[in-house]
Amino acid sequence: MGLLTYVVKKLLIGVPVIFGVTIILFYIMYMLPGDPIKLLLAGERVTPAKIEELRRAWGLDQPVYIQYFYWLSHVIRGDLGVSIVTKESVTLLISQRLPYTLILMLTSTLLSYAIGVLAGLITALKRGTLIDGVVSVAGVVSYSIPGFWFGLMLMLAFGYYSKLLPISGYEGPQSLVLPAISLALPSSAYVMRLTRAEMVEVLNEDYIRTAWAKGLNKKRVLFVHALRNAMIPVVVMFFLDIPWLIGGAVVIETLFALPGMGRLLYVSIIRQDYAVVQGIVLIITVLTVVFNTLGDIVVAVLDPRVRIERGGSL
Amino acid sequence: MRCSRAVSKLVVTVLVLVVVIALVATYYMLMPTPTQTPTAPPTGTTTPQLKKTLVIAIPEEPMGLDVQQVTWSNEVHDLVFQPLVVLGPNMTIVPDLALSWEVSENGTVIIFHLPKGAKFSNGDPLTAEAVKKSIERYKSISPYAEDFADVVEMVVLDTYTLKLILDKPAPYLWAVLVTNYGGPVNAKVAEEVGNDAFNRLPVGSGPYKVSEWVRGSHVVLVRNDNYLTNMPFVNNKGPNPYIDEVIIRFIPEDLTRIAELEAGRVDIVRGVPLDEVKRLRENPNIQLYETLSPGIHYIMVNVRKEPLNDVRVRQAIMIALNRSEIAAVLDNNVLPWYSFLSPSQICYNKSVEDLAESLYLNNLNKAKELLREAGWVDTDGDGVVDKDGVPLKLTLLSPTDDPALKKSAPLIQAQLAKIGIKIEIKEYTYDYVRDLTREWNFELALRRFSWADPDILIYLVHSEYGNYTYSNPEVDELLELGRSVSDMTERTKVYSRAQEILLRDLPLIPLFVLKEYTAVSKNVKGLIVLPPYGTLIINDVRVEQR
């Protein structure tokens, strides 16, 4: 059926995207000043000869495209390479860290959409009232607060003073509560604004006026006719948002000392551990493609018009 | 119509369910069950007021646990490995694992006597043969293999006696022997399991052994019941009966690390941020241990570049700096410093520091005078001195990830402006600044070094070993000589002489010696923070319940 072809096409487009990203990233890492071996041998007691020897051993003296093809040929065989710093398999390093980040990402996304959609609906339906004003201002404030600072404040309030939750580290699900909130709050404000705008727009549409005119009850008009259409962009955003949260996770995982992939990415970039950075970015790219496709499918299901238009043009 | 809506409803419901199930499933399938909680659980059966677990928070995760494979070691290695000898509190070498040792008169033979019955943490005998194997392994795989380059032969005299034969006297070898790098590793196990596995789960003879390493989070160490030491300054020379387990947590964010200490979830914090020192000092539940860094923080000068190739310009900079002002801005967490070795280094000679201070104590008039002699005068009245129409402008590389250096950069800029030198500050990471200096692509750069032996100077200012711009045959000769003089008094003289020449030539401009802090909960009793590296000695530690 149309939907299936559409999905397959979407996924196929993802492949060159993934390649493109890895090539660009490989080049950026290569262009970065310094090199991993020099960073590795940070002490003063190192002779330049030792540095050269190690560079050769790791193949870093080869031209960048040779390094890339070498890496690629291994990736195709499912081998992400070996970390220059810890000399361990990148697949292993990432698989140890990925679960924490995935859980954090998904919980915080769900949380931010729950808060955001609810607040958006309230402000849209109570447009122009005091509630609208208060919630909207709260939204602007939470959008403007840096997640880092907000995380520190949460840590102080719930970890340091009240001791309800752990300050940092991973001790179980309770350790993810504060990081998830710090990640969710700023993005929930964005969701709120989107929901509100869409809802307001939809409520001004002709068919809503018709629905009122037909004498349908309020509940039916708002939640069946209006909400369903207003939610389409919000649902799309939901799927597009998830991979982006890894960026936020870098900061929040460092702040809360969580052993996630974001922190691994940060440390690996600092140490210029090429293989690990490449591996993580590959995973982020794949996640992005997958979630984008998922988003498209959901839209196609929710809004048959999209399927026809895009299905045709693709 | 009705049907398609039902289908789409179904699809959406299914998708939502999939997301939720995936969430829960990922959680239970992939998340390791937190058997070892990173915080200290209150245990203690025999002595109810004592905590059996010591929790230490450090900023960075080690890159590996095998001290022979890493390029920088940390608290984990300190507890897992045990050197043959250590630097005692007054900078003299005292035994740790070794019972005693002898050095031949010409300095080329060192004989170590190991205690009878010594064992690695896994129970393997720690004999002369094992130490020999360990040193051989160091020479073949460590990035610092050069450390043992002068050890040409090792002879096992009997089960517990090892003779090292050197091709020339190498006093600087002791600087390695006293650190965790010098601790024997169980090379037999490393051979059996392979270097990679050994790097995750090494076997040494230190007071604790690795039980679990949770990546990105913490290392769990448990007591090594085979441990024994001959360190004279600890009371408990065997396994510490009070501490069953040491958890070393990696907390990169400064504020988080301190918050964990203040909340009582962590007992010892390393890498105390300078900004927090003042506040922690006022906290009645915290004790601060202070050690002086075994090295100095300094401005490296590109002596090949105009106008810095003129020694008078370098001297003018040296004398224009007001180091006590810099110290005050850094909350006096540094000592103003004028010479090249810190008090935490071997061969430190106070009279050299006194001489340096008397020569270069802040004096703006003298600095201006030196510039004038070099031909730099402010002719156009714009506040910047010039020569042949060129104003004296210099760039200063400042590392953003070294708070003390980063903070002093603007102050140095302001102080040099007073004598008409215009400084432009460029900020990079420390590693990149080092790279630039190695390529001679700089004018002034803020740097630091840290190593207890004065031999470190050879890597800074020697014309071959050093990667830098300075070259003086006399200094080269003295630094090479310093490598081979065994007699302490003689050796100190050599390095004092080298420093005197450096004081005249100024390829580096000393700024200060950093005070390093370890913040410890008041409940921790009996801790020793051993200079020069601030090694944590926990043989006598007890942790009272808060």
PDB file of N, CA and C in Angstrom, chain B residues 416-470:
ATOM      1  N   LEU B 416      51.446  44.662  33.121  1.00  0.00           N
ATOM      2  CA  LEU B 416      52.429  44.990  32.082  1.00  0.00           C
ATOM      3  C   LEU B 416      52.050  46.281  31.354  1.00  0.00           C
ATOM      4  N   ALA B 417      50.760  46.616  31.375  1.00  0.00           N
ATOM      5  CA  ALA B 417      50.337  47.875  30.762  1.00  0.00           C
ATOM      6  C   ALA B 417      50.995  49.054  31.486  1.00  0.00           C
ATOM      7  N   LYS B 418      51.268  48.859  32.790  1.00  0.00           N
ATOM      8  CA  LYS B 418      51.867  49.934  33.578  1.00  0.00           C
ATOM      9  C   LYS B 418      53.261  50.290  33.095  1.00  0.00           C
ATOM     10  N   ILE B 419      53.962  49.353  32.463  1.00  0.00           N
ATOM     11  CA  ILE B 419      55.283  49.699  31.932  1.00  0.00           C
ATOM     12  C   ILE B 419      55.221  49.874  30.414  1.00  0.00           C
ATOM     13  N   GLY B 420      54.001  49.959  29.900  1.00  0.00           N
ATOM     14  CA  GLY B 420      53.847  50.269  28.488  1.00  0.00           C
ATOM     15  C   GLY B 420      53.914  49.077  27.548  1.00  0.00           C
ATOM     16  N   ILE B 421      53.728  47.870  28.085  1.00  0.00           N
ATOM     17  CA  ILE B 421      53.658  46.706  27.190  1.00  0.00           C
ATOM     18  C   ILE B 421      52.186  46.344  27.006  1.00  0.00           C
ATOM     19  N   LYS B 422      51.773  46.277  25.754  1.00  0.00           N
ATOM     20  CA  LYS B 422      50.368  45.964  25.499  1.00  0.00           C
ATOM     21  C   LYS B 422      50.230  44.464  25.265  1.00  0.00           C
ATOM     22  N   ILE B 423      49.393  43.840  26.071  1.00  0.00           N
ATOM     23  CA  ILE B 423      49.232  42.391  25.983  1.00  0.00           C
ATOM     24  C   ILE B 423      47.868  42.067  25.395  1.00  0.00           C
ATOM     25  N   GLU B 424      47.876  41.172  24.424  1.00  0.00           N
ATOM     26  CA  GLU B 424      46.604  40.651  23.920  1.00  0.00           C
ATOM     27  C   GLU B 424      46.481  39.221  24.429  1.00  0.00           C
ATOM     28  N   ILE B 425      45.350  38.923  25.098  1.00  0.00           N
ATOM     29  CA  ILE B 425      45.172  37.584  25.659  1.00  0.00           C
ATOM     30  C   ILE B 425      44.429  36.712  24.662  1.00  0.00           C
ATOM     31  N   LYS B 426      44.950  35.518  24.414  1.00  0.00           N
ATOM     32  CA  LYS B 426      44.228  34.553  23.582  1.00  0.00           C
ATOM     33  C   LYS B 426      43.973  33.318  24.417  1.00  0.00           C
ATOM     34  N   GLU B 427      42.713  32.910  24.480  1.00  0.00           N
ATOM     35  CA  GLU B 427      42.370  31.783  25.342  1.00  0.00           C
ATOM     36  C   GLU B 427      42.160  30.509  24.543  1.00  0.00           C
ATOM     37  N   TYR B 428      42.809  29.446  25.002  1.00  0.00           N
ATOM     38  CA  TYR B 428      42.625  28.123  24.398  1.00  0.00           C
ATOM     39  C   TYR B 428      42.584  27.104  25.532  1.00  0.00           C
ATOM     40  N   THR B 429      42.431  25.830  25.180  1.00  0.00           N
ATOM     41  CA  THR B 429      42.575  24.812  26.223  1.00  0.00           C
ATOM     42  C   THR B 429      44.061  24.641  26.510  1.00  0.00           C
ATOM     43  N   TYR B 430      44.351  24.099  27.680  1.00  0.00           N
ATOM     44  CA  TYR B 430      45.730  23.937  28.084  1.00  0.00           C
ATOM     45  C   TYR B 430      46.511  23.098  27.072  1.00  0.00           C
ATOM     46  N   ASP B 431      45.883  22.010  26.626  1.00  0.00           N
ATOM     47  CA  ASP B 431      46.585  21.113  25.708  1.00  0.00           C
ATOM     48  C   ASP B 431      46.949  21.810  24.407  1.00  0.00           C
ATOM     49  N   TYR B 432      46.064  22.679  23.950  1.00  0.00           N
ATOM     50  CA  TYR B 432      46.347  23.367  22.703  1.00  0.00           C
ATOM     51  C   TYR B 432      47.450  24.414  22.889  1.00  0.00           C
ATOM     52  N   VAL B 433      47.423  25.081  24.037  1.00  0.00           N
ATOM     53  CA  VAL B 433      48.508  26.026  24.346  1.00  0.00           C
ATOM     54  C   VAL B 433      49.846  25.293  24.330  1.00  0.00           C
ATOM     55  N   ARG B 434      49.866  24.102  24.930  1.00  0.00           N
ATOM     56  CA  ARG B 434      51.112  23.327  24.949  1.00  0.00           C
ATOM     57  C   ARG B 434      51.555  22.978  23.529  1.00  0.00           C
ATOM     58  N   ASP B 435      50.581  22.578  22.694  1.00  0.00           N
ATOM     59  CA  ASP B 435      50.920  22.264  21.299  1.00  0.00           C
ATOM     60  C   ASP B 435      51.540  23.467  20.594  1.00  0.00           C
ATOM     61  N   LEU B 436      50.932  24.633  20.806  1.00  0.00           N
ATOM     62  CA  LEU B 436      51.449  25.843  20.149  1.00  0.00           C
ATOM     63  C   LEU B 436      52.868  26.145  20.607  1.00  0.00           C
ATOM     64  N   THR B 437      53.123  25.964  21.902  1.00  0.00           N
ATOM     65  CA  THR B 437      54.478  26.263  22.382  1.00  0.00           C
ATOM     66  C   THR B 437      55.466  25.250  21.822  1.00  0.00           C
ATOM     67  N   ARG B 438      55.029  24.013  21.677  1.00  0.00           N
ATOM     68  CA  ARG B 438      55.937  23.003  21.116  1.00  0.00           C
ATOM     69  C   ARG B 438      56.280  23.317  19.671  1.00  0.00           C
ATOM     70  N   GLU B 439      55.356  24.005  19.005  1.00  0.00           N
ATOM     71  CA  GLU B 439      55.642  24.387  17.615  1.00  0.00           C
ATOM     72  C   GLU B 439      56.289  25.771  17.529  1.00  0.00           C
ATOM     73  N   TRP B 440      56.634  26.353  18.649  1.00  0.00           N
ATOM     74  CA  TRP B 440      57.244  27.685  18.738  1.00  0.00           C
ATOM     75  C   TRP B 440      56.350  28.768  18.151  1.00  0.00           C
ATOM     76  N   ASN B 441      55.075  28.480  18.129  1.00  0.00           N
ATOM     77  CA  ASN B 441      54.130  29.396  17.508  1.00  0.00           C
ATOM     78  C   ASN B 441      53.459  30.237  18.598  1.00  0.00           C
ATOM     79  N   PHE B 442      54.246  31.045  19.284  1.00  0.00           N
ATOM     80  CA  PHE B 442      53.679  31.835  20.379  1.00  0.00           C
ATOM     81  C   PHE B 442      54.667  32.918  20.776  1.00  0.00           C
ATOM     82  N   GLU B 443      54.215  33.867  21.622  1.00  0.00           N
ATOM     83  CA  GLU B 443      55.126  34.847  22.204  1.00  0.00           C
ATOM     84  C   GLU B 443      55.256  34.597  23.706  1.00  0.00           C
ATOM     85  N   LEU B 444      54.111  34.711  24.404  1.00  0.00           N
ATOM     86  CA  LEU B 444      54.087  34.384  25.828  1.00  0.00           C
ATOM     87  C   LEU B 444      52.976  33.360  26.032  1.00  0.00           C
ATOM     88  N   ALA B 445      53.223  32.395  26.888  1.00  0.00           N
ATOM     89  CA  ALA B 445      52.195  31.390  27.135  1.00  0.00           C
ATOM     90  C   ALA B 445      52.179  31.028  28.612  1.00  0.00           C
ATOM     91  N   LEU B 446      50.979  30.903  29.171  1.00  0.00           N
ATOM     92  CA  LEU B 446      50.861  30.515  30.578  1.00  0.00           C
ATOM     93  C   LEU B 446      50.884  29.001  30.671  1.00  0.00           C
ATOM     94  N   ARG B 447      51.817  28.487  31.446  1.00  0.00           N
ATOM     95  CA  ARG B 447      51.997  27.041  31.537  1.00  0.00           C
ATOM     96  C   ARG B 447      52.235  26.624  32.980  1.00  0.00           C
ATOM     97  N   ARG B 448      52.318  25.318  33.191  1.00  0.00           N
ATOM     98  CA  ARG B 448      52.637  24.774  34.520  1.00  0.00           C
ATOM     99  C   ARG B 448      53.360  23.458  34.334  1.00  0.00           C
ATOM    100  N   PHE B 449      54.038  22.989  35.374  1.00  0.00           N
ATOM    101  CA  PHE B 449      54.532  21.619  35.347  1.00  0.00           C
ATOM    102  C   PHE B 449      54.436  21.031  36.738  1.00  0.00           C
ATOM    103  N   SER B 450      54.458  19.714  36.815  1.00  0.00           N
ATOM    104  CA  SER B 450      54.283  19.057  38.094  1.00  0.00           C
ATOM    105  C   SER B 450      55.018  17.719  38.087  1.00  0.00           C
ATOM    106  N   TRP B 451      56.114  17.647  38.780  1.00  0.00           N
ATOM    107  CA  TRP B 451      56.913  16.418  38.892  1.00  0.00           C
ATOM    108  C   TRP B 451      57.915  16.656  40.009  1.00  0.00           C
ATOM    109  N   ALA B 452      58.038  15.734  40.922  1.00  0.00           N
ATOM    110  CA  ALA B 452      58.830  15.998  42.123  1.00  0.00           C
ATOM    111  C   ALA B 452      60.325  16.137  41.842  1.00  0.00           C
ATOM    112  N   ASP B 453      60.815  15.477  40.793  1.00  0.00           N
ATOM    113  CA  ASP B 453      62.260  15.532  40.550  1.00  0.00           C
ATOM    114  C   ASP B 453      62.619  16.729  39.682  1.00  0.00           C
ATOM    115  N   PRO B 454      63.729  17.421  40.019  1.00  0.00           N
ATOM    116  CA  PRO B 454      64.119  18.601  39.234  1.00  0.00           C
ATOM    117  C   PRO B 454      64.504  18.246  37.802  1.00  0.00           C
ATOM    118  N   ASP B 455      64.671  16.944  37.543  1.00  0.00           N
ATOM    119  CA  ASP B 455      64.994  16.505  36.190  1.00  0.00           C
ATOM    120  C   ASP B 455      63.936  16.978  35.186  1.00  0.00           C
ATOM    121  N   ILE B 456      62.744  17.327  35.682  1.00  0.00           N
ATOM    122  CA  ILE B 456      61.678  17.831  34.803  1.00  0.00           C
ATOM    123  C   ILE B 456      62.170  19.030  33.993  1.00  0.00           C
ATOM    124  N   LEU B 457      63.119  19.802  34.578  1.00  0.00           N
ATOM    125  CA  LEU B 457      63.613  21.000  33.884  1.00  0.00           C
ATOM    126  C   LEU B 457      64.250  20.653  32.538  1.00  0.00           C
ATOM    127  N   ILE B 458      64.791  19.443  32.440  1.00  0.00           N
ATOM    128  CA  ILE B 458      65.445  19.052  31.200  1.00  0.00           C
ATOM    129  C   ILE B 458      64.427  19.017  30.053  1.00  0.00           C
ATOM    130  N   TYR B 459      63.180  18.676  30.383  1.00  0.00           N
ATOM    131  CA  TYR B 459      62.139  18.616  29.347  1.00  0.00           C
ATOM    132  C   TYR B 459      61.588  20.004  28.999  1.00  0.00           C
ATOM    133  N   LEU B 460      62.015  21.001  29.767  1.00  0.00           N
ATOM    134  CA  LEU B 460      61.510  22.352  29.529  1.00  0.00           C
ATOM    135  C   LEU B 460      62.538  23.241  28.835  1.00  0.00           C
ATOM    136  N   VAL B 461      63.792  23.178  29.285  1.00  0.00           N
ATOM    137  CA  VAL B 461      64.755  24.169  28.798  1.00  0.00           C
ATOM    138  C   VAL B 461      65.997  23.577  28.150  1.00  0.00           C
ATOM    139  N   HIS B 462      66.126  22.253  28.160  1.00  0.00           N
ATOM    140  CA  HIS B 462      67.273  21.647  27.476  1.00  0.00           C
ATOM    141  C   HIS B 462      67.079  21.801  25.971  1.00  0.00           C
ATOM    142  N   SER B 463      68.187  22.093  25.255  1.00  0.00           N
ATOM    143  CA  SER B 463      68.009  22.435  23.844  1.00  0.00           C
ATOM    144  C   SER B 463      67.598  21.229  23.001  1.00  0.00           C
ATOM    145  N   GLU B 464      67.837  19.995  23.489  1.00  0.00           N
ATOM    146  CA  GLU B 464      67.416  18.823  22.720  1.00  0.00           C
ATOM    147  C   GLU B 464      66.172  18.167  23.282  1.00  0.00           C
ATOM    148  N   TYR B 465      66.227  17.810  24.589  1.00  0.00           N
ATOM    149  CA  TYR B 465      65.087  17.117  25.205  1.00  0.00           C
ATOM    150  C   TYR B 465      63.879  18.025  25.308  1.00  0.00           C
ATOM    151  N   GLY B 466      64.146  19.294  25.599  1.00  0.00           N
ATOM    152  CA  GLY B 466      63.048  20.235  25.724  1.00  0.00           C
ATOM    153  C   GLY B 466      62.507  20.506  24.337  1.00  0.00           C
ATOM    154  N   ASN B 467      61.217  20.786  24.278  1.00  0.00           N
ATOM    155  CA  ASN B 467      60.642  21.031  22.964  1.00  0.00           C
ATOM    156  C   ASN B 467      60.618  22.523  22.676  1.00  0.00           C
ATOM    157  N   TYR B 468      61.380  23.288  23.427  1.00  0.00           N
ATOM    158  CA  TYR B 468      61.126  24.710  23.427  1.00  0.00           C
ATOM    159  C   TYR B 468      62.222  25.526  22.767  1.00  0.00           C
ATOM    160  N   THR B 469      62.055  26.819  22.863  1.00  0.00           N
ATOM    161  CA  THR B 469      62.837  27.699  22.014  1.00  0.00           C
ATOM    162  C   THR B 469      64.203  28.051  22.581  1.00  0.00           C
ATOM    163  N   TYR B 470      64.395  27.734  23.844  1.00  0.00           N
ATOM    164  CA  TYR B 470      65.589  28.210  24.532  1.00  0.00           C
ATOM    165  C   TYR B 470      66.750  27.232  24.365  1.00  0.00           C
TER     166      TYR B 470
END
